[in-house]
mmCIF file of C-alpha atoms and ligand atoms in Angstrom:
data_model
loop_
_atom_site.group_PDB
_atom_site.id
_atom_site.type_symbol
_atom_site.label_atom_id
_atom_site.label_comp_id
_atom_site.label_asym_id
_atom_site.label_seq_id
_atom_site.Cartn_x
_atom_site.Cartn_y
_atom_site.Cartn_z
ATOM 1 C CA MET A 80 49.787 12.587 -33.835
ATOM 2 C CA ASP A 81 52.313 13.579 -36.480
ATOM 3 C CA LEU A 82 55.803 12.326 -35.809
ATOM 4 C CA PRO A 83 58.307 15.098 -35.088
ATOM 5 C CA ASP A 84 60.943 15.928 -37.713
ATOM 6 C CA PHE A 85 63.550 15.956 -34.984
ATOM 7 C CA ALA A 86 63.997 13.328 -32.309
ATOM 8 C CA ILE A 87 65.817 15.904 -30.198
ATOM 9 C CA GLU A 88 65.966 19.636 -30.656
ATOM 10 C CA ALA A 89 68.048 21.897 -28.408
ATOM 11 C CA ARG A 90 68.130 25.659 -28.821
ATOM 12 C CA GLY A 91 70.488 28.042 -27.050
ATOM 13 C CA LEU A 92 71.162 25.475 -24.356
ATOM 14 C CA CYS A 93 73.313 26.768 -21.493
ATOM 15 C CA LYS A 94 74.535 25.063 -18.351
ATOM 16 C CA THR A 95 76.593 26.780 -15.705
ATOM 17 C CA TYR A 96 77.834 24.724 -12.775
ATOM 18 C CA ALA A 97 77.980 26.977 -9.708
ATOM 19 C CA ALA A 98 81.329 27.626 -8.067
ATOM 20 C CA THR A 99 82.196 25.549 -5.033
ATOM 21 C CA LYS A 100 84.825 26.116 -2.348
ATOM 22 C CA THR A 101 87.363 24.322 -4.494
ATOM 23 C CA THR A 102 86.183 24.895 -8.079
ATOM 24 C CA PRO A 103 85.316 28.063 -10.017
ATOM 25 C CA GLU A 104 82.016 28.590 -11.858
ATOM 26 C CA MET A 105 81.994 26.417 -14.997
ATOM 27 C CA HIS A 106 80.167 27.211 -18.230
ATOM 28 C CA ALA A 107 79.789 23.677 -19.553
ATOM 29 C CA LEU A 108 77.257 24.512 -22.302
ATOM 30 C CA LYS A 109 77.282 27.902 -23.966
ATOM 31 C CA GLY A 110 74.286 28.205 -26.256
ATOM 32 C CA LEU A 111 74.313 24.728 -27.774
ATOM 33 C CA ASP A 112 72.050 24.367 -30.831
ATOM 34 C CA LEU A 113 71.376 20.883 -32.119
ATOM 35 C CA ALA A 114 68.618 19.246 -34.157
ATOM 36 C CA ILE A 115 68.843 15.467 -34.370
ATOM 37 C CA PRO A 116 66.734 14.111 -37.249
ATOM 38 C CA ARG A 117 64.208 11.395 -36.469
ATOM 39 C CA GLY A 118 65.449 7.990 -37.611
ATOM 40 C CA SER A 119 69.136 8.873 -37.727
ATOM 41 C CA ILE A 120 72.153 7.353 -36.041
ATOM 42 C CA PHE A 121 73.673 10.547 -34.792
ATOM 43 C CA GLY A 122 77.217 10.854 -33.480
ATOM 44 C CA LEU A 123 78.130 13.373 -30.821
ATOM 45 C CA LEU A 124 81.878 13.807 -30.786
ATOM 46 C CA GLY A 125 84.181 16.134 -28.954
ATOM 47 C CA PRO A 126 87.239 16.279 -26.748
ATOM 48 C CA ASN A 127 87.013 15.634 -23.008
ATOM 49 C CA GLY A 128 85.289 18.459 -21.198
ATOM 50 C CA ALA A 129 83.410 19.583 -24.339
ATOM 51 C CA GLY A 130 80.032 19.256 -22.597
ATOM 52 C CA LYS A 131 78.702 15.989 -24.079
ATOM 53 C CA SER A 132 77.856 14.340 -20.751
ATOM 54 C CA THR A 133 76.253 17.519 -19.477
ATOM 55 C CA PHE A 134 74.004 17.553 -22.553
ATOM 56 C CA ILE A 135 73.073 13.898 -22.112
ATOM 57 C CA ASN A 136 72.418 14.384 -18.404
ATOM 58 C CA ILE A 137 70.040 17.248 -19.213
ATOM 59 C CA LEU A 138 68.195 14.994 -21.695
ATOM 60 C CA ALA A 139 68.025 12.212 -19.108
ATOM 61 C CA GLY A 140 66.634 14.594 -16.488
ATOM 62 C CA LEU A 141 69.689 14.126 -14.264
ATOM 63 C CA CYS A 142 70.912 17.690 -14.554
ATOM 64 C CA ARG A 143 68.992 20.986 -14.774
ATOM 65 C CA LYS A 144 69.763 23.317 -17.633
ATOM 66 C CA THR A 145 70.486 26.959 -16.846
ATOM 67 C CA SER A 146 68.680 28.330 -19.923
ATOM 68 C CA GLY A 147 67.615 27.454 -23.455
ATOM 69 C CA THR A 148 65.012 24.957 -24.649
ATOM 70 C CA VAL A 149 65.051 21.224 -25.303
ATOM 71 C CA GLU A 150 62.411 19.073 -26.957
ATOM 72 C CA ILE A 151 62.597 15.293 -26.963
ATOM 73 C CA TRP A 152 60.283 13.705 -29.521
ATOM 74 C CA GLY A 153 58.513 17.048 -29.763
ATOM 75 C CA ARG A 154 57.952 17.243 -25.998
ATOM 76 C CA ASP A 155 59.398 20.234 -24.153
ATOM 77 C CA ILE A 156 61.402 19.048 -21.134
ATOM 78 C CA ASP A 157 60.112 21.927 -18.975
ATOM 79 C CA ARG A 158 56.450 21.706 -19.900
ATOM 80 C CA ARG A 159 56.153 17.911 -20.314
ATOM 81 C CA PRO A 160 59.070 16.448 -18.359
ATOM 82 C CA ARG A 161 57.550 12.996 -17.858
ATOM 83 C CA ASP A 162 56.503 12.603 -21.493
ATOM 84 C CA ALA A 163 59.885 13.843 -22.646
ATOM 85 C CA ARG A 164 61.730 11.371 -20.449
ATOM 86 C CA ALA A 165 59.487 8.501 -21.531
ATOM 87 C CA ALA A 166 60.692 9.082 -25.095
ATOM 88 C CA ILE A 167 64.344 8.291 -24.402
ATOM 89 C CA GLY A 168 66.405 5.442 -23.052
ATOM 90 C CA VAL A 169 69.886 6.278 -21.848
ATOM 91 C CA VAL A 170 72.762 3.822 -21.598
ATOM 92 C CA PRO A 171 75.205 5.474 -19.205
ATOM 93 C CA GLN A 172 78.967 5.389 -19.552
ATOM 94 C CA GLU A 173 79.683 3.491 -16.377
ATOM 95 C CA ILE A 174 78.470 -0.025 -15.862
ATOM 96 C CA ALA A 175 75.927 0.176 -13.059
ATOM 97 C CA ALA A 176 75.085 -3.449 -12.373
ATOM 98 C CA ASP A 177 72.687 -4.724 -9.756
ATOM 99 C CA PRO A 178 74.768 -7.606 -8.408
ATOM 100 C CA PHE A 179 71.953 -9.382 -6.602
ATOM 101 C CA PHE A 180 69.456 -9.424 -9.457
ATOM 102 C CA THR A 181 69.287 -11.756 -12.392
ATOM 103 C CA PRO A 182 69.094 -10.025 -15.811
ATOM 104 C CA ARG A 183 65.413 -10.967 -15.946
ATOM 105 C CA GLU A 184 64.745 -9.353 -12.565
ATOM 106 C CA ALA A 185 66.809 -6.296 -13.465
ATOM 107 C CA LEU A 186 64.671 -5.769 -16.586
ATOM 108 C CA ASP A 187 61.470 -6.275 -14.579
ATOM 109 C CA VAL A 188 62.497 -3.723 -11.955
ATOM 110 C CA GLN A 189 63.392 -1.236 -14.671
ATOM 111 C CA ALA A 190 60.078 -1.825 -16.469
ATOM 112 C CA GLY A 191 58.289 -1.280 -13.156
ATOM 113 C CA MET A 192 60.098 2.018 -12.704
ATOM 114 C CA TYR A 193 58.807 3.160 -16.076
ATOM 115 C CA GLY A 194 55.291 1.943 -15.299
ATOM 116 C CA VAL A 195 55.256 -0.653 -18.087
ATOM 117 C CA PRO A 196 52.356 -3.049 -17.282
ATOM 118 C CA ALA A 197 53.350 -6.715 -16.908
ATOM 119 C CA HIS A 198 51.538 -7.854 -20.063
ATOM 120 C CA GLU A 199 53.412 -5.286 -22.157
ATOM 121 C CA ARG A 200 56.868 -6.274 -20.945
ATOM 122 C CA ARG A 201 59.170 -7.733 -23.553
ATOM 123 C CA THR A 202 61.734 -9.293 -21.251
ATOM 124 C CA ASP A 203 62.471 -12.378 -23.378
ATOM 125 C CA GLU A 204 62.625 -10.386 -26.583
ATOM 126 C CA LEU A 205 65.071 -7.912 -25.032
ATOM 127 C CA LEU A 206 67.249 -10.630 -23.525
ATOM 128 C CA ALA A 207 67.435 -12.352 -26.894
ATOM 129 C CA ALA A 208 68.133 -9.118 -28.727
ATOM 130 C CA VAL A 209 71.227 -8.438 -26.626
ATOM 131 C CA GLY A 210 72.408 -12.047 -26.720
ATOM 132 C CA LEU A 211 71.574 -12.849 -23.094
ATOM 133 C CA ALA A 212 68.706 -15.290 -23.653
ATOM 134 C CA ASP A 213 70.584 -18.064 -21.846
ATOM 135 C CA LYS A 214 71.682 -15.782 -18.992
ATOM 136 C CA GLY A 215 68.240 -14.550 -17.957
ATOM 137 C CA ASN A 216 68.414 -16.336 -14.615
ATOM 138 C CA ALA A 217 72.123 -15.977 -13.853
ATOM 139 C CA TYR A 218 73.270 -13.525 -11.214
ATOM 140 C CA VAL A 219 74.375 -10.252 -12.735
ATOM 141 C CA ARG A 220 77.600 -10.397 -10.744
ATOM 142 C CA GLN A 221 78.457 -13.567 -12.673
ATOM 143 C CA LEU A 222 78.206 -11.831 -16.058
ATOM 144 C CA SER A 223 81.260 -10.623 -17.925
ATOM 145 C CA GLY A 224 81.799 -6.886 -18.408
ATOM 146 C CA GLY A 225 80.524 -7.132 -21.964
ATOM 147 C CA MET A 226 77.385 -8.961 -20.893
ATOM 148 C CA LYS A 227 76.693 -6.334 -18.227
ATOM 149 C CA ARG A 228 76.996 -3.632 -20.837
ATOM 150 C CA ARG A 229 74.525 -5.433 -23.107
ATOM 151 C CA LEU A 230 72.160 -5.782 -20.176
ATOM 152 C CA MET A 231 72.348 -2.009 -19.737
ATOM 153 C CA VAL A 232 71.292 -1.520 -23.361
ATOM 154 C CA ALA A 233 68.328 -3.841 -22.739
ATOM 155 C CA LYS A 234 67.419 -1.901 -19.571
ATOM 156 C CA ALA A 235 67.419 1.363 -21.509
ATOM 157 C CA MET A 236 64.927 -0.161 -23.966
ATOM 158 C CA VAL A 237 62.338 -1.623 -21.505
ATOM 159 C CA HIS A 238 59.829 1.166 -22.106
ATOM 160 C CA ASN A 239 60.299 0.948 -25.870
ATOM 161 C CA PRO A 240 61.523 4.533 -26.301
ATOM 162 C CA PRO A 241 61.788 5.941 -29.831
ATOM 163 C CA VAL A 242 65.188 7.490 -28.985
ATOM 164 C CA LEU A 243 68.158 5.616 -27.524
ATOM 165 C CA ILE A 244 71.208 7.429 -26.199
ATOM 166 C CA LEU A 245 74.466 5.567 -25.857
ATOM 167 C CA ASP A 246 77.191 7.346 -23.918
ATOM 168 C CA GLU A 247 80.557 5.888 -24.998
ATOM 169 C CA PRO A 248 79.023 2.444 -25.538
ATOM 170 C CA THR A 249 82.212 0.652 -26.467
ATOM 171 C CA ALA A 250 84.867 2.320 -24.321
ATOM 172 C CA GLY A 251 87.165 -0.462 -23.157
ATOM 173 C CA VAL A 252 85.161 -3.119 -24.975
ATOM 174 C CA ASP A 253 86.873 -5.751 -27.112
ATOM 175 C CA VAL A 254 86.569 -5.730 -30.893
ATOM 176 C CA GLU A 255 84.172 -8.650 -31.171
ATOM 177 C CA LEU A 256 81.753 -7.264 -28.620
ATOM 178 C CA ARG A 257 82.008 -3.828 -30.191
ATOM 179 C CA ARG A 258 80.891 -5.294 -33.525
ATOM 180 C CA GLN A 259 78.066 -7.174 -31.803
ATOM 181 C CA LEU A 260 76.832 -3.977 -30.157
ATOM 182 C CA TRP A 261 77.068 -2.161 -33.473
ATOM 183 C CA ARG A 262 74.930 -4.854 -35.098
ATOM 184 C CA TYR A 263 72.290 -4.457 -32.423
ATOM 185 C CA VAL A 264 72.342 -0.673 -32.734
ATOM 186 C CA LEU A 265 71.869 -0.987 -36.511
ATOM 187 C CA GLU A 266 69.030 -3.449 -35.963
ATOM 188 C CA LEU A 267 67.240 -1.090 -33.573
ATOM 189 C CA ASN A 268 67.746 1.756 -36.000
ATOM 190 C CA GLY A 269 66.299 -0.428 -38.767
ATOM 191 C CA LYS A 270 63.166 -0.703 -36.621
ATOM 192 C CA GLY A 271 62.942 3.080 -36.509
ATOM 193 C CA VAL A 272 64.725 3.895 -33.243
ATOM 194 C CA THR A 273 66.744 7.119 -33.414
ATOM 195 C CA ILE A 274 70.196 6.530 -31.969
ATOM 196 C CA VAL A 275 72.410 9.173 -30.394
ATOM 197 C CA LEU A 276 75.934 8.039 -29.678
ATOM 198 C CA THR A 277 78.890 9.718 -28.024
ATOM 199 C CA THR A 278 82.229 8.214 -28.791
ATOM 200 C CA HIS A 279 85.931 8.807 -28.794
ATOM 201 C CA TYR A 280 86.427 6.394 -31.652
ATOM 202 C CA LEU A 281 86.363 8.040 -35.032
ATOM 203 C CA GLU A 282 86.061 4.575 -36.548
ATOM 204 C CA GLU A 283 82.894 3.898 -34.585
ATOM 205 C CA ALA A 284 81.315 7.171 -35.681
ATOM 206 C CA GLN A 285 82.408 6.529 -39.244
ATOM 207 C CA GLU A 286 80.979 3.019 -39.260
ATOM 208 C CA LEU A 287 77.620 3.743 -37.658
ATOM 209 C CA CYS A 288 76.590 7.358 -37.855
ATOM 210 C CA ASP A 289 74.845 9.039 -40.753
ATOM 211 C CA GLN A 290 75.365 12.450 -39.214
ATOM 212 C CA ILE A 291 77.979 13.802 -36.826
ATOM 213 C CA ALA A 292 78.050 16.866 -34.599
ATOM 214 C CA ILE A 293 81.312 17.995 -33.105
ATOM 215 C CA VAL A 294 81.042 19.766 -29.776
ATOM 216 C CA ASN A 295 83.838 21.913 -28.424
ATOM 217 C CA HIS A 296 83.791 24.259 -25.419
ATOM 218 C CA GLY A 297 80.045 23.795 -24.891
ATOM 219 C CA ALA A 298 78.894 24.589 -28.435
ATOM 220 C CA VAL A 299 78.456 22.762 -31.734
ATOM 221 C CA VAL A 300 81.340 23.592 -34.078
ATOM 222 C CA ALA A 301 80.249 21.325 -36.950
ATOM 223 C CA CYS A 302 77.130 19.297 -37.733
ATOM 224 C CA GLU A 303 77.118 17.498 -41.045
ATOM 225 C CA PRO A 304 76.515 14.177 -42.777
ATOM 226 C CA THR A 305 79.345 11.783 -41.898
ATOM 227 C CA SER A 306 80.695 11.683 -45.449
ATOM 228 C CA THR A 307 80.981 15.478 -45.588
ATOM 229 C CA ILE A 308 82.674 15.719 -42.239
ATOM 230 C CA LEU A 309 85.159 13.012 -43.145
ATOM 231 C CA GLN A 310 86.195 14.992 -46.180
ATOM 232 C CA ARG A 311 86.759 17.969 -43.947
ATOM 233 C CA ILE A 312 88.910 15.998 -41.552
ATOM 234 C CA ASP A 313 91.368 14.743 -44.089
ATOM 235 C CA THR A 314 94.160 15.851 -41.811
ATOM 236 C CA ARG A 315 97.601 14.363 -41.379
ATOM 237 C CA SER A 316 100.401 15.374 -39.101
ATOM 238 C CA VAL A 317 104.110 15.505 -39.732
ATOM 239 C CA VAL A 318 106.262 15.312 -36.620
ATOM 240 C CA VAL A 319 109.488 17.197 -37.211
ATOM 241 C CA THR A 320 112.581 16.805 -35.047
ATOM 242 C CA PRO A 321 114.777 19.824 -35.736
ATOM 243 C CA GLU A 322 118.579 19.790 -35.392
ATOM 244 C CA GLU A 323 118.225 22.296 -32.533
ATOM 245 C CA PRO A 324 115.467 21.207 -30.091
ATOM 246 C CA LEU A 325 112.682 23.799 -29.744
ATOM 247 C CA LEU A 326 110.830 24.638 -26.549
ATOM 248 C CA VAL A 327 107.920 26.218 -28.400
ATOM 249 C CA ALA A 328 106.385 25.060 -31.694
ATOM 250 C CA PRO A 329 107.356 27.440 -34.530
ATOM 251 C CA VAL A 330 104.758 29.571 -36.306
ATOM 252 C CA LEU A 331 104.357 28.282 -39.854
ATOM 253 C CA PRO A 332 102.012 30.353 -42.034
ATOM 254 C CA GLY A 333 98.983 28.319 -43.083
ATOM 255 C CA PHE A 334 99.658 25.398 -40.722
ATOM 256 C CA GLU A 335 98.677 24.478 -37.187
ATOM 257 C CA THR A 336 101.693 23.474 -35.072
ATOM 258 C CA ARG A 337 102.029 21.902 -31.645
ATOM 259 C CA ALA A 338 105.109 21.276 -29.509
ATOM 260 C CA ARG A 339 106.009 17.647 -28.872
ATOM 261 C CA ALA A 340 108.381 16.002 -26.402
ATOM 262 C CA GLU A 341 112.132 16.424 -26.708
ATOM 263 C CA GLY A 342 112.143 19.572 -28.780
ATOM 264 C CA ALA A 343 110.094 18.156 -31.676
ATOM 265 C CA PHE A 344 106.862 19.626 -33.034
ATOM 266 C CA ALA A 345 103.860 18.380 -35.023
ATOM 267 C CA VAL A 346 102.511 20.164 -38.087
ATOM 268 C CA THR A 347 98.911 19.406 -39.052
ATOM 269 C CA TYR A 348 97.883 19.796 -42.686
ATOM 270 C CA ARG A 349 94.914 18.907 -44.884
ATOM 271 C CA THR A 350 95.709 16.290 -47.486
ATOM 272 C CA GLY A 351 93.381 17.952 -49.975
ATOM 273 C CA GLN A 352 95.065 21.318 -49.574
ATOM 274 C CA SER A 353 98.761 20.762 -48.992
ATOM 275 C CA SER A 354 101.392 18.073 -48.953
ATOM 276 C CA VAL A 355 104.322 16.869 -46.866
ATOM 277 C CA GLU A 356 106.528 18.712 -49.390
ATOM 278 C CA GLN A 357 104.823 21.986 -48.572
ATOM 279 C CA VAL A 358 105.079 21.344 -44.850
ATOM 280 C CA LEU A 359 108.810 20.693 -45.160
ATOM 281 C CA ALA A 360 109.240 23.774 -47.352
ATOM 282 C CA ALA A 361 107.501 25.870 -44.682
ATOM 283 C CA VAL A 362 109.735 24.383 -41.973
ATOM 284 C CA ARG A 363 112.875 25.193 -43.999
ATOM 285 C CA ALA A 364 111.557 28.653 -44.826
ATOM 286 C CA ALA A 365 111.303 29.262 -41.058
ATOM 287 C CA GLY A 366 115.072 28.733 -40.948
ATOM 288 C CA LEU A 367 114.932 25.314 -39.273
ATOM 289 C CA HIS A 368 117.152 22.358 -40.105
ATOM 290 C CA ILE A 369 115.397 19.012 -40.063
ATOM 291 C CA ARG A 370 116.968 16.018 -38.362
ATOM 292 C CA ASP A 371 114.054 13.608 -38.705
ATOM 293 C CA ILE A 372 110.420 13.463 -39.790
ATOM 294 C CA ALA A 373 107.565 11.020 -39.200
ATOM 295 C CA THR A 374 104.002 11.156 -40.507
ATOM 296 C CA GLU A 375 100.968 10.369 -38.376
ATOM 297 C CA ASP A 376 97.363 9.506 -39.154
ATOM 298 C CA PRO A 377 94.817 11.851 -37.706
ATOM 299 C CA ASP A 378 93.328 11.247 -34.311
ATOM 300 C CA LEU A 379 90.326 13.038 -32.928
ATOM 301 C CA GLU A 380 92.493 15.757 -31.414
ATOM 302 C CA ASP A 381 93.741 16.637 -34.888
ATOM 303 C CA VAL A 382 90.194 16.574 -36.157
ATOM 304 C CA PHE A 383 89.050 18.994 -33.487
ATOM 305 C CA LEU A 384 92.047 21.218 -34.139
ATOM 306 C CA ALA A 385 91.395 21.209 -37.862
ATOM 307 C CA LEU A 386 87.730 22.043 -37.377
ATOM 308 C CA THR A 387 88.285 24.730 -34.788
ATOM 309 C CA TYR A 388 91.392 26.239 -36.378
ATOM 310 C CA ALA A 389 90.775 29.598 -38.020
ATOM 311 C CA PRO A 390 93.538 30.414 -40.518
ATOM 312 C CA PRO A 391 95.074 33.844 -39.919
ATOM 313 C CA ALA A 392 93.554 36.560 -42.099
ATOM 314 C CA PRO A 393 95.804 37.432 -45.057
ATOM 315 C CA ALA A 394 97.930 40.530 -44.428
ATOM 316 C CA ALA A 395 96.541 43.681 -46.006
ATOM 317 C CA ALA A 396 98.338 44.637 -49.221
HETATM 318 P P1 ADP B 484 82.408 15.755 -21.773
HETATM 319 O O1 ADP B 484 81.343 14.772 -21.463
HETATM 320 O O2 ADP B 484 82.345 16.278 -23.170
HETATM 321 O O3 ADP B 484 83.781 15.261 -21.418
HETATM 322 P P2 ADP B 484 81.321 17.244 -19.514
HETATM 323 O O4 ADP B 484 79.916 17.593 -19.850
HETATM 324 O O5 ADP B 484 81.558 16.106 -18.601
HETATM 325 O O6 ADP B 484 82.162 17.068 -20.874
HETATM 326 O O7 ADP B 484 82.028 18.506 -18.862
HETATM 327 C C1 ADP B 484 81.948 19.831 -19.406
HETATM 328 C C2 ADP B 484 82.608 20.788 -18.423
HETATM 329 O O8 ADP B 484 81.800 20.912 -17.250
HETATM 330 C C3 ADP B 484 83.972 20.333 -17.941
HETATM 331 O O9 ADP B 484 84.802 21.454 -17.838
HETATM 332 C C4 ADP B 484 83.687 19.717 -16.595
HETATM 333 O O10 ADP B 484 84.814 19.836 -15.757
HETATM 334 C C5 ADP B 484 82.533 20.553 -16.091
HETATM 335 N N1 ADP B 484 81.640 19.765 -15.221
HETATM 336 C C6 ADP B 484 80.992 18.617 -15.523
HETATM 337 N N2 ADP B 484 80.232 18.197 -14.491
HETATM 338 C C7 ADP B 484 80.387 19.110 -13.511
HETATM 339 C C8 ADP B 484 79.859 19.249 -12.183
HETATM 340 N N3 ADP B 484 78.993 18.369 -11.675
HETATM 341 N N4 ADP B 484 80.251 20.323 -11.455
HETATM 342 C C9 ADP B 484 81.110 21.227 -11.969
HETATM 343 N N5 ADP B 484 81.638 21.169 -13.209
HETATM 344 C C10 ADP B 484 81.287 20.126 -13.973
#
């Protein structure tokens, strides 16, 4: 069979969580379109509540979509749910360890769940790949947090899926372990596994991903090669403390502003398009006197703001 061009393809994907006694109806995905090329390391970024976990849960078969279509490895999740699920491994965000199993047993149980026959199991290879070769017979409860996380990556790979999904793989993980996980991800990708990664760390996306999609309010707002997106997110912020504290951030034409604590406000600008000088000129032009300024590097919030900010239309002449 021909290999699909896209490891995952979602079209018009919608998910509405029904209202409960305490929560209103929630439109978590609103027509999400996404095509993840086969062989890529694909980053899925977005602020909290953007809909990333909902999307991953739909792929993993843990959550039912409301409408739209999804194909995993060319297999429609409605028409061929088992085949579709067999094509992905998902490493969940939370560490779900089986305290009474050894890593070897945990991998065996997982392989059994996926119907992998004993002679096709690659337990030793997987343990070695995630650096747990010497821990195969230890109790999982004796492993460090980092080791448990690596075991989860191995569990997601027992059925040798062509697509691996990592949901925030390095949240709260120390730098050394993060690099080790990155190496393993790159190695898997080198063997042809398509990797989909959600992360809050711009650095992680920058380091690993060849393509990045930014999700906001349940839809994709940008989907581009990493280098292109990084050029677009060349944002900086200037935090201005005015002589007279402000309760609301001022409107500065051409700039995005946000109120900060103690009467200060942040002005976000694109380094390629304007400069601190221009920001300060705009602040003065708004009639404000500056007591203090500080510059800040962008964080993901700024990135999302910059990508979702629509400049006001020029006034008609
Ligand atoms: P992300 O992973 O990007 O942080 P989520 O997919 O977790 O976003 O959430 C998207 C939106 O759907 C949020 O507003 C969240 O509160 C809501 N949501 C997520 N899961 C549920 C659920 N089980 N029931 C109701 N609302 C939910």
